[in-house]
Coordinates of C-alpha atoms and ligand atoms in Angstrom, one line a residue:
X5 CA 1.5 -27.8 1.4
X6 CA 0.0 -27.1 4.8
X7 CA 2.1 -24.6 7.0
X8 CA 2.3 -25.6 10.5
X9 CA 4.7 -23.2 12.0
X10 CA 5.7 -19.9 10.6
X11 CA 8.1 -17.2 11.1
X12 CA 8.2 -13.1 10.3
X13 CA 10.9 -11.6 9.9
X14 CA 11.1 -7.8 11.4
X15 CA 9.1 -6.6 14.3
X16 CA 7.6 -3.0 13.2
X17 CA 3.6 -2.5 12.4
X18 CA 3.5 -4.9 9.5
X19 CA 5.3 -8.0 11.1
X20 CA 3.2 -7.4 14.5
X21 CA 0.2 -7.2 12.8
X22 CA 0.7 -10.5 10.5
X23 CA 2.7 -12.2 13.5
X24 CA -1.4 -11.5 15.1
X25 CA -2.9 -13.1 12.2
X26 CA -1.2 -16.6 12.3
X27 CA -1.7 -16.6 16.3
X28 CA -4.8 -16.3 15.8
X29 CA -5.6 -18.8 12.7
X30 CA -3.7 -20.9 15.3
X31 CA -0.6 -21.3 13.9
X32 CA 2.5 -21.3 15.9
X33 CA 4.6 -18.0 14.8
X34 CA 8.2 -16.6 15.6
X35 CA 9.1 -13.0 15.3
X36 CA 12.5 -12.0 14.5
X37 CA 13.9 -9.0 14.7
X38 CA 17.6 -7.9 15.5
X39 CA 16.6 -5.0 18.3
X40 CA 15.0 -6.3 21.0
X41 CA 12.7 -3.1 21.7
X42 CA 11.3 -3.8 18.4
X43 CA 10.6 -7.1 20.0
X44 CA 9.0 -5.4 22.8
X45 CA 6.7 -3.2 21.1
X46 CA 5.4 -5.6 18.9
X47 CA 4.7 -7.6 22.2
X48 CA 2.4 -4.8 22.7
X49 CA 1.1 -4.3 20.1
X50 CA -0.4 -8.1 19.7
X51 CA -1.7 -7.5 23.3
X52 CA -3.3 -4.4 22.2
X53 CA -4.9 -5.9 19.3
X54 CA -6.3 -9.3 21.9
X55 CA -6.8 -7.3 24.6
X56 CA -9.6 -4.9 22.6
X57 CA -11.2 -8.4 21.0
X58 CA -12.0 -9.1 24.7
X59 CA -13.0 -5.8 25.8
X60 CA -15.6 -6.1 22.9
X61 CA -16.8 -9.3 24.3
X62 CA -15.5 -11.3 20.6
X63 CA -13.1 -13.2 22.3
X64 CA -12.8 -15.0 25.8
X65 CA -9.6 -14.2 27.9
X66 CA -8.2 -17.9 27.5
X67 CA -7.8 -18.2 24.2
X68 CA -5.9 -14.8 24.2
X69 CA -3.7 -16.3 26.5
X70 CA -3.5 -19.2 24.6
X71 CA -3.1 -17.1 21.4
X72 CA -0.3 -15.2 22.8
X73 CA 1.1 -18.0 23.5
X74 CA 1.6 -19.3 20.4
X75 CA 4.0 -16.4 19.5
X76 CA 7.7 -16.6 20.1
X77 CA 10.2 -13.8 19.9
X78 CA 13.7 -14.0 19.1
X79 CA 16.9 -12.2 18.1
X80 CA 18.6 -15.4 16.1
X81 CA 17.4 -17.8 13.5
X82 CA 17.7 -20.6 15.9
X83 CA 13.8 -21.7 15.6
X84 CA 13.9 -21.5 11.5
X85 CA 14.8 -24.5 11.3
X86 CA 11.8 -25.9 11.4
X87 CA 9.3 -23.8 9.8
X88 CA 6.8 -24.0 7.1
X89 CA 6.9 -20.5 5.8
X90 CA 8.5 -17.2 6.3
X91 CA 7.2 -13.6 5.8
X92 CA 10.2 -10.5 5.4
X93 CA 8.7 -7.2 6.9
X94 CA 11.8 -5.4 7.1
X95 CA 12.0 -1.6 5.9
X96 CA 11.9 -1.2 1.8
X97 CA 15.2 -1.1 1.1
X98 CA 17.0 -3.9 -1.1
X99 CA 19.9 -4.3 0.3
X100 CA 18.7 -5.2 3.2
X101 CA 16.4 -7.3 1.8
X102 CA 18.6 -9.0 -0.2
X103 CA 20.5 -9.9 3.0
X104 CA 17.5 -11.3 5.0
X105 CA 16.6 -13.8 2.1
X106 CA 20.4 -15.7 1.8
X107 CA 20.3 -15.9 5.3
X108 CA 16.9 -17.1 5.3
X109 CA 18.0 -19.6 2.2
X110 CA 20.6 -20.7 5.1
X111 CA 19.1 -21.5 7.6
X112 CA 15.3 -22.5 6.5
X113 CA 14.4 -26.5 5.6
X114 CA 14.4 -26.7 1.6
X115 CA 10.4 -27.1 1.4
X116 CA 10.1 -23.5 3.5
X117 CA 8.5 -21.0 1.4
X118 CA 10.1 -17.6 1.8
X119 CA 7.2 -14.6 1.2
X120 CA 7.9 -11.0 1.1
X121 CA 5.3 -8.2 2.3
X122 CA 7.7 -5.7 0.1
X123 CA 5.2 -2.7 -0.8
X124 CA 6.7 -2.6 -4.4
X125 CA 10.3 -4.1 -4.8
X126 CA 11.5 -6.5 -6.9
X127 CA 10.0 -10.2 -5.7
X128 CA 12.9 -11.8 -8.4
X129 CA 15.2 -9.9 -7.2
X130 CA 14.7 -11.3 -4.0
X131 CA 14.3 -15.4 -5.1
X132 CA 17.6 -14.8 -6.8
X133 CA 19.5 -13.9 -3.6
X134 CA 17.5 -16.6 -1.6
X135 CA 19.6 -18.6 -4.0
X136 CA 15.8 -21.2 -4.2
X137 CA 14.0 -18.3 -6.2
X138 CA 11.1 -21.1 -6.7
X139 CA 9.9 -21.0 -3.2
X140 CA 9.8 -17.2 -3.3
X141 CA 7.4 -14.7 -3.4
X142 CA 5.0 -11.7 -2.3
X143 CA 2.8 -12.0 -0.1
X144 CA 1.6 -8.3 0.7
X145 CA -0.3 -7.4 3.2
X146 CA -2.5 -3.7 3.7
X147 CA -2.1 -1.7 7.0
X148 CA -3.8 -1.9 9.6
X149 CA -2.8 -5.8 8.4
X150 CA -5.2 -7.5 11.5
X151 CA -8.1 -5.3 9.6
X152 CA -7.4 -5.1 5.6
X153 CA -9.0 -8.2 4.0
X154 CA -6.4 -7.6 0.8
X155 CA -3.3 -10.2 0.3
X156 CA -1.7 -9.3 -2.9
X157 CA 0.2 -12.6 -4.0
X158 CA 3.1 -11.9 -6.1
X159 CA 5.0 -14.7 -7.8
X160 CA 8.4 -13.9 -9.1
X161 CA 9.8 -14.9 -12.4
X162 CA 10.8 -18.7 -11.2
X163 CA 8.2 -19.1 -8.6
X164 CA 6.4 -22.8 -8.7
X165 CA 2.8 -22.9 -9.2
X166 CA 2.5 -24.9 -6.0
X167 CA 3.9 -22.8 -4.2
X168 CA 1.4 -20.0 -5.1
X169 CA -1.7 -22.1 -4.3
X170 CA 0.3 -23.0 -1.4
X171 CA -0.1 -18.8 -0.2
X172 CA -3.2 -18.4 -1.6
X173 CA -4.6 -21.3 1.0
X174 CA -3.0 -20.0 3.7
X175 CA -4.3 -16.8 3.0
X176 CA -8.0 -17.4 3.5
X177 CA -7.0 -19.7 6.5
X178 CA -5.9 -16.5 7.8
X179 CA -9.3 -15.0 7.1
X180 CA -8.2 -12.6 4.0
X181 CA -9.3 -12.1 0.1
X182 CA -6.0 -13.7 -1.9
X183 CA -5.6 -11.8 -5.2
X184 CA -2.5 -12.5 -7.4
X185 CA -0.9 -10.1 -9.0
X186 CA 1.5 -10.0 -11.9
X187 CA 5.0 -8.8 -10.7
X188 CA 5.9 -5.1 -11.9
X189 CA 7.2 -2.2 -9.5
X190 CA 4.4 -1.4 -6.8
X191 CA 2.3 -4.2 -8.0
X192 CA -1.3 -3.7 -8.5
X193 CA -2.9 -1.9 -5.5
X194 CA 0.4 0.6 -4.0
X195 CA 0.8 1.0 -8.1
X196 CA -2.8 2.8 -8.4
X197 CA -2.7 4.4 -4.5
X198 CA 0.3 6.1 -4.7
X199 CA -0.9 8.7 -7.7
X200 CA -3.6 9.1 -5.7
X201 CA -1.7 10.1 -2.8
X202 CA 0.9 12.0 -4.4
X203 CA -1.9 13.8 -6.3
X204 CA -2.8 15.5 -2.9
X205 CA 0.7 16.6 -1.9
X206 CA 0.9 18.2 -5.4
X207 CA -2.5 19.7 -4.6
X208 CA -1.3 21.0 -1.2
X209 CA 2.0 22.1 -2.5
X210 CA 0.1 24.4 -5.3
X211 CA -2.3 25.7 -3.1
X212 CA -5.4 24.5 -4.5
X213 CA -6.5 23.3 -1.0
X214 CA -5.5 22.5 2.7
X215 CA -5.0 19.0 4.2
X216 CA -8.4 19.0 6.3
X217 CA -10.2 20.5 3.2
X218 CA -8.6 17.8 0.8
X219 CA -9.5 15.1 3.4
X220 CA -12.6 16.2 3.7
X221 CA -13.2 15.7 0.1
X222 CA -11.9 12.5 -0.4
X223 CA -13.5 10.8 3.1
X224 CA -16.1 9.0 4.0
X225 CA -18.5 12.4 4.2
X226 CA -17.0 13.5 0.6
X227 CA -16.3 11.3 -2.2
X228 CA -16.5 8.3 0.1
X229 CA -13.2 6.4 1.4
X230 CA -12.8 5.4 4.5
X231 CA -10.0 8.5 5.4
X232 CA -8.6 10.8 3.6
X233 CA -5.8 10.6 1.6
X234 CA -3.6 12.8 4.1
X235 CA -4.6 10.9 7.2
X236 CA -4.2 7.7 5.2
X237 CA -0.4 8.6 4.9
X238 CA -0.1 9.9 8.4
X239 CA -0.9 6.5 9.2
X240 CA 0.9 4.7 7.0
X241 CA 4.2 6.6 7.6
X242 CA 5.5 9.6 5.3
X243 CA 8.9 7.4 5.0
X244 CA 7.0 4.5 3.6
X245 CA 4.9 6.4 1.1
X246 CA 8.0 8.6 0.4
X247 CA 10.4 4.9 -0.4
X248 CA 7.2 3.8 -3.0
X249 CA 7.2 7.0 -4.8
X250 CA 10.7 7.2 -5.0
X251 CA 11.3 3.8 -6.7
X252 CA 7.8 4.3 -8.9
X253 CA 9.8 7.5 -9.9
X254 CA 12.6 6.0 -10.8
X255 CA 10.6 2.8 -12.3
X256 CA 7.9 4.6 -14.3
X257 CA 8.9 8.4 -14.7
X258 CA 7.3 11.5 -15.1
X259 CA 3.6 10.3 -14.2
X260 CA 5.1 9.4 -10.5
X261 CA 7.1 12.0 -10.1
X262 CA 7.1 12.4 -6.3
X263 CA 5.7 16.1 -4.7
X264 CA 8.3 17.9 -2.9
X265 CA 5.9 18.7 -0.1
X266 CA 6.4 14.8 0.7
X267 CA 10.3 14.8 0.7
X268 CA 10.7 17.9 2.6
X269 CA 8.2 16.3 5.6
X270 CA 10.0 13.5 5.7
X271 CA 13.6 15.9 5.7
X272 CA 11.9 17.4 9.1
X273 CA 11.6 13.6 10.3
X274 CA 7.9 14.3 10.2
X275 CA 7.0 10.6 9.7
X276 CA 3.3 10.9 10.7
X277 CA 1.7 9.5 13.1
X278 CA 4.0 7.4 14.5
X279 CA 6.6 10.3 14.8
X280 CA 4.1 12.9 16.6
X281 CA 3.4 14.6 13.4
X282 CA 3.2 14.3 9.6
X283 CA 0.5 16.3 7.4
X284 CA -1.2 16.6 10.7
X285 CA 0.1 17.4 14.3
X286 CA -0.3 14.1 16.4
X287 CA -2.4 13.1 18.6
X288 CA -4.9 15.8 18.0
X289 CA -5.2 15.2 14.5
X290 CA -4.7 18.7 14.2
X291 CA -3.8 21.4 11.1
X292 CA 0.0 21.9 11.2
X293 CA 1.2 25.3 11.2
X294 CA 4.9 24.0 9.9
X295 CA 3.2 21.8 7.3
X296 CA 1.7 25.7 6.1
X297 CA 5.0 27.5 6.5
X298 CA 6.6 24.2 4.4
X299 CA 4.4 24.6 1.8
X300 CA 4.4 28.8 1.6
X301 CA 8.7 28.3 1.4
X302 CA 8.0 25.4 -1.7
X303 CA 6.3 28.4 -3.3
X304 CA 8.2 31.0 -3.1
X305 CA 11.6 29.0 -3.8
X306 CA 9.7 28.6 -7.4
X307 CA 9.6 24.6 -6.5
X308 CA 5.9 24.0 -7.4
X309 CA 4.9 23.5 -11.2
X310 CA 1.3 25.1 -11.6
X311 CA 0.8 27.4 -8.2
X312 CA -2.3 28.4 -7.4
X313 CA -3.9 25.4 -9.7
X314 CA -7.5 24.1 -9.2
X315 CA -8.7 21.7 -6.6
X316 CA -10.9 19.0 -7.7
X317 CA -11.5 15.3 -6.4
X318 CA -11.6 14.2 -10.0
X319 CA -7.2 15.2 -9.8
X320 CA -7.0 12.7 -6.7
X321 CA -9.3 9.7 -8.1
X322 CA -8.7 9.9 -11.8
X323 CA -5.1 9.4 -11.5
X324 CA -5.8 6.4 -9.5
X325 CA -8.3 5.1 -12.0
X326 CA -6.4 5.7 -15.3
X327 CA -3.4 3.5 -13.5
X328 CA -5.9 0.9 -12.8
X329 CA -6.5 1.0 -17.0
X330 CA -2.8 1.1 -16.9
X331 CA -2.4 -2.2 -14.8
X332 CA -5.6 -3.8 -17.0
X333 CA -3.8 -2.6 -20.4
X334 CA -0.5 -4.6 -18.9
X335 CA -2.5 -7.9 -17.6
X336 CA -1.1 -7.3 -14.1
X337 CA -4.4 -8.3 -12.9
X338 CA -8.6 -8.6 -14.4
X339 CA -10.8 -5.9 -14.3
X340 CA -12.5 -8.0 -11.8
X341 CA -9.8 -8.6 -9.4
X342 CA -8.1 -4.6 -9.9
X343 CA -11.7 -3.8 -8.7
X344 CA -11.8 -6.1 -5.7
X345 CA -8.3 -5.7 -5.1
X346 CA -9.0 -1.7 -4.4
X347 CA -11.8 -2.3 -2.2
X348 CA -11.0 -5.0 0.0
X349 CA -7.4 -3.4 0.1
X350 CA -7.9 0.5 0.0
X351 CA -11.9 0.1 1.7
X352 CA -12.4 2.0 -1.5
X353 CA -16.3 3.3 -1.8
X354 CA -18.3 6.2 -3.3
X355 CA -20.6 8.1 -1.9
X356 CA -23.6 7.5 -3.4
X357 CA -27.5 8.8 -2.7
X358 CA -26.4 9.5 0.8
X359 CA -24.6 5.6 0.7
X360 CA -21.0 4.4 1.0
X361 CA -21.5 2.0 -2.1
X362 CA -18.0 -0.1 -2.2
X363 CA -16.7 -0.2 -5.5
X364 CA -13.7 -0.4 -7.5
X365 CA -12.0 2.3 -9.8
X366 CA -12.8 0.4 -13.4
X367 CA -16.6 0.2 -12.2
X368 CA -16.3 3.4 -10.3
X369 CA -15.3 4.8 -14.7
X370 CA -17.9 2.8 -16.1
X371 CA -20.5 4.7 -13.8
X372 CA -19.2 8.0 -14.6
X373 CA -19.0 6.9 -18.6
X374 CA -16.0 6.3 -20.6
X375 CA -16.5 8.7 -22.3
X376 CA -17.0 11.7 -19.5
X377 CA -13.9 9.7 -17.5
X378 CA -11.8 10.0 -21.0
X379 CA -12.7 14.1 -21.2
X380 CA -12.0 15.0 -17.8
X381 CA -8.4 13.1 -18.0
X382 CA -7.6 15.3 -21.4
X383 CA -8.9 18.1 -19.4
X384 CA -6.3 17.0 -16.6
X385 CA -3.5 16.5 -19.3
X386 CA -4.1 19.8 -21.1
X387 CA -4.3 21.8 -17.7
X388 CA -2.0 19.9 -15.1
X389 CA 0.8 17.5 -17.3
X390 CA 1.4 14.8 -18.9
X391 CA 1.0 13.1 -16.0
X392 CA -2.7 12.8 -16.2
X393 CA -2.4 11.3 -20.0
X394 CA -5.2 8.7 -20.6
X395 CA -4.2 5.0 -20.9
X396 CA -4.3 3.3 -24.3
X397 CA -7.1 1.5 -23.4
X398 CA -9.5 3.9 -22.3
X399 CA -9.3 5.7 -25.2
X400 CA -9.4 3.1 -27.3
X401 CA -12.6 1.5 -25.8
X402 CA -13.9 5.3 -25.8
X403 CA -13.1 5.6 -29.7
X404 CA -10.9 3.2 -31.6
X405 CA -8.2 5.1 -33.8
X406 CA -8.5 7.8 -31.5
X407 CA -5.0 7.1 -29.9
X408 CA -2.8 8.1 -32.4
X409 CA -4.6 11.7 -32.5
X410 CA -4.0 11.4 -28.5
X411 CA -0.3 10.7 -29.0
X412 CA 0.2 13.6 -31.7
X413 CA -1.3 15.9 -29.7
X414 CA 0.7 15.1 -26.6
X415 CA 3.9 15.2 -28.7
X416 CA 2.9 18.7 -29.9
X417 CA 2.6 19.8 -26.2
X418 CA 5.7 18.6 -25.3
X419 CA 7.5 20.7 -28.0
X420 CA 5.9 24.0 -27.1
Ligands
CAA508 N1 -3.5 3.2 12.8 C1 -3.6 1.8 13.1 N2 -4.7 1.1 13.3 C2 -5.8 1.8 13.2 C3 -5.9 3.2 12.9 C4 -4.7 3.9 12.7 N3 -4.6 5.2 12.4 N4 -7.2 3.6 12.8 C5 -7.9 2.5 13.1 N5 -7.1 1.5 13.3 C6 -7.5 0.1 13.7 C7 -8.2 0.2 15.0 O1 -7.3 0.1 16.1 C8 -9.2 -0.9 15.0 O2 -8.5 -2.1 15.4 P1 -9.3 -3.2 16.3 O3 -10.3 -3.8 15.4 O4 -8.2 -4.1 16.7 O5 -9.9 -2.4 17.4 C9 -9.5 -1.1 13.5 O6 -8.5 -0.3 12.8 C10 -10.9 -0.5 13.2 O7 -10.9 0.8 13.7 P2 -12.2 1.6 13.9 O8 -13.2 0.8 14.6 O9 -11.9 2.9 14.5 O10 -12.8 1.6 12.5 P3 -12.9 2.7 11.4 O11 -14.2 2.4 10.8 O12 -12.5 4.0 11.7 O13 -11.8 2.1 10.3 C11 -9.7 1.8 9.2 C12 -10.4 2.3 10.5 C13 -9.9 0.3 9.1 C14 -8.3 2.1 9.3 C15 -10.4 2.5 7.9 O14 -10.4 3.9 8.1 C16 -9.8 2.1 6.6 O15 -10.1 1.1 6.0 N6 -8.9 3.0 6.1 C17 -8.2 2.8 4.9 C18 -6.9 2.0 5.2 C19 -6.1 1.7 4.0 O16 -6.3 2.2 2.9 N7 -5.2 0.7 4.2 C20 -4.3 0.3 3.1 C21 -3.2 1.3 2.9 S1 -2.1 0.8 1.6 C22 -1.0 -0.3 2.3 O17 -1.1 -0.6 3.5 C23 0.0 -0.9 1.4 C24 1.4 -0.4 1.6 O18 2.3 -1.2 1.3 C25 1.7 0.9 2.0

C-alpha cells in the first residue's frame, strides 16, 4: 500500500520532527495535538529545521515554502478521515495511549495503518484497543528524528505482514534504515541504551566519576560516540529516560533497576535541556553544582549500593553489549541487524587508531575477544551485582557447559 497522506498524532520533539520527514519525502501530513501552543512550537520547530537547510545552501527557499506547505495543524480529527497512515507521539504513558488509538480506530478509513513511535510500551497492547490490532504497529523513530537514520519496526502480536512491508517502504521513502524488531518491552535499541545510560547515573551516584569526566570518556574524543551518555539524556529529556527505565524495571528486574540520581533529577523537574537544566546547567552546558549537592545527599542518606566504586568505560558499554547478547539469545533481532540497529540509531562508533570506526556492540565484543568481553563482565558481576551477569550465550560461545558453573556460582553469591 502506498501512503498518500499521513497524520501524527502529538506535537512535542518527536511528532515535529517526523511531521518534517513526510513534508519533506512530499507527503501531505497533519499534526494533531490537543494544545494549540504545542501546535505552535512544532510550527517552529519544522521552520527551524527548513530554514537551516537553506542557510546551508541544500535546499532552495521555494520548496521550503512548498514543504511547509504540505503540513496542516489541527486540534480535531476532522482531516483523519482520509489518511493513509497515522504515527502516535504522545508522552509514554498507556493510558493515554490506549485512548488515542480507539479514537484513532473511530475516526480513520479501515485500510489506515495506525503506527506507534512508543520508546518501549506494549505495541499489542495498543492494536487491542484500536479494536483493528492488524493494522497496528511500531514504528520508532531516534531523536533528533530529522537526523537518526534508525526506524525500529515493531509488529504486534496480530499485525499483517502487509502491513509491515507496507512501513518498511515508507520508511526508506522517508530516507531511513528500516530494521524490524521482535516485540518485547524497550525493543531492541532503548532495550540495550538504557543500561548504558543508567550505568552512568549509577556511576555518578557512587562517586566513581563526574558527569564531564564520564562524558568525556564515553564521547567522540574517548571511547568514541557521538556525546556522551549524560548529554545524550540531557537531550533526550530525564522524564523520557526516567518512563523507559521505570517500565524495563518493572519488565525485566534487578538488571534495570533505575539509579536514584535519575529519579531525584527528575523530582527537582530537572528535565534537561529542554527544562534549562538536567545533568548539566542549560544553555552553557555547564557542571551543575545542585546535580553535586544531589548526588553528596544520595550518599550520605545510605541510598547508593557500592560508594566510592571504580570508574571504568567497560561498566557503561559492557552492559549495553551483554543486552545486545540478551536480545540475540531471545531472537528479537540478527546479530547483523542488533549491530546496524546501534549504529545507525545510537551513531554508535569506537575510537580506533586515532578513528571513529562505526560499529555495533556484537562486533564491537568480537574485537575485544569473547573471551576477554566474558572476564571483564564476571569481573563486573563479582565487583558491582548481578546486574552485570553474562548472557547465556556469551558464555556458552566462550566455553560450552560453562553456564551451569556460571549459574552456581551466582546462586552462591546471592545467599552470602
Ligand atoms: N537537540 C536536538 N537536535 C540537535 C542537538 C540537540 N541537543 N544537537 C544537534 N542537533 C541537531 C542539529 O540541530 C542539527 O540539525 P540540522 O541538520 O537540522 O542542522 C543536527 O542535529 C546535526 O547537528 P550538528 O551538525 O551539530 O552535528 P553533530 O555532529 O554534533 O551531531 C547529533 C549531533 C546528530 C545529535 C550526534 O551528536 C548524535 O548522533 N548523537 C547521538 C544521538 C542519539 O543517540 N540519538 C538516539 C537516542 S535514543 C532515542 O531517541 C530513542 C528513544 O526512544 C529515547
Amino acid at each position: 500500500m502506498r501512503i498518500r497522506k499521513a497524520a501524527v498524532v502529538g506535537a512535542g520533539a518527536m511528532g515535529g520532527g517526523i511531521a518534517y520527514l513526510f513534508s519533506a519525502a512530499g507527503i501531505p501530513v497533519t499534526v494533531k495535538d490537543v494544545l494549540p501552543q504545542q501546535l505552535d512550537l512544532a510550527r517552529e520547530h519544522l521552520k527551524r529545521v527548513y530554514q537551516r537547510r537553506v542557510d546551508r545552501g541544500r535546499l532552495d527557499a521555494d520548496t521550503m515554502q512548498e514543504s511547509l506547505e504540505r503540513v496542516s495543524y489541527a486540534l480535531d480529527y476532522a482531516a483523519f478521515g482520509e489518511v493513509d497512515l497515522v504515527i502516535e507521539a504522545v508522552p509514554e504513558d498507556m493510558r493515554v495511549k490506549a485512548r488515542v488509538f480507539r479514537e484513532l480506530g473511530g475516526v480513520c478509513p479501515p485500510h489506515a495503518i495506525l503506527a506507534s513511535n512508543t520508546s518501549a510500551l506494549s505495541i499489542s497492547e495498543m492494536g487491542k484497543a484500536s479494536g483493528r490490532p492488524q493494522h497496528v504497529l511500531g514504528m520508532h523513530f531516534f531523536n533528533p528524528a530529522h537526523v537518526m537514520k534508525l526506524v525500529e519496526i515493531i509488529p504486534g502480536s496480530a499485525t499483517k505482514d502487509e502491513v509491515v512491508n507496507a512501513v518498511r517502504a515508507l520508511a526508506r521513502r522517508l530516507g531511513k534504515e528500516p530494521v524490524v524488531v521482535r516485540e518485547c518491552p524497550g525493543f531492541l535499541v532503548n532495550r540495550v541504551l538504557m543500561p548504558y545510560l543508567n550505568e552512568a547515573a549509577i556511576c555518578l551516584q557512587e562517586g566513581a566519576a563526574s558527569v564531564p569526566e564520564v562524558d568525556a570518556a564515553l564521547g567522540p574524543d574517548g571511547f568514541g560516540w557521538p556525546m556522551g551518555p549524560f548529554t545524550l539524556m540531557d537531550m533526550l529529556g530525564l522524564d523520557v529516560c526516567h518512563h523507559i527505565l521505570a517500565y524495563l524495571d518493572a519488565q525485566y528486574g534487578e538488571r534495570a533497576q533505575e539509579a536514584a540520581v535519575l529519579r531525584r533529577l527528575v523530582g527537582a523537574c530537572r528535565l534537561g535541556q529542554k527544562a534549562g537544566g538536567g545533568f548539566y546547567d542549560h544553555p552553557g552546558h555547564a557542571r551543575s553544582e545542585e546535580v553535586d549537592r544531589i548526588v553528596r545527599e544520595l550518599q550520605a542518606s545510605g541510598q547508593v549500593d557500592s560508594p566510592g566504586s571504580t570508574f571504568s568505560v567497560d561498566r557503561l558499554v559492557l552492559a549495553l553489549v551483554n543486552e545486545a547478547f540478551l536480545c540475540l539469545e531471545e531472537g528479537i533481532a540478527s546479530g547483523e541487524e542488533i549491530d546496524k540497529a546501534c549504529v545507525a540509531g545510537l551513531g554508535m562508533a569506537v575510537r580506533l587508531g586515532g578513528e571513529r570506526v562505526p560499529m555495533g556492540p556484537l562486533t564491537y565484543a568480537e574485537h575485544v575477544g569473547l573471551e576477554e568481553v566474558l572476564g571483564r563482565l564476571l569481573h563486573l558481576e563479582r565487583t558491582l551485582g548481578r546486574r552485570f551477569r553474562p548472557a547465556s550465550v556469551l558464555t556458552l560461545e566462550v566455553a560450552p557447559g560453562a553456564e551451569s558453573a556460571a549459574g552456581d556460582r551466582g546462586a552462591g553469591e546471592a545467599q552470602c
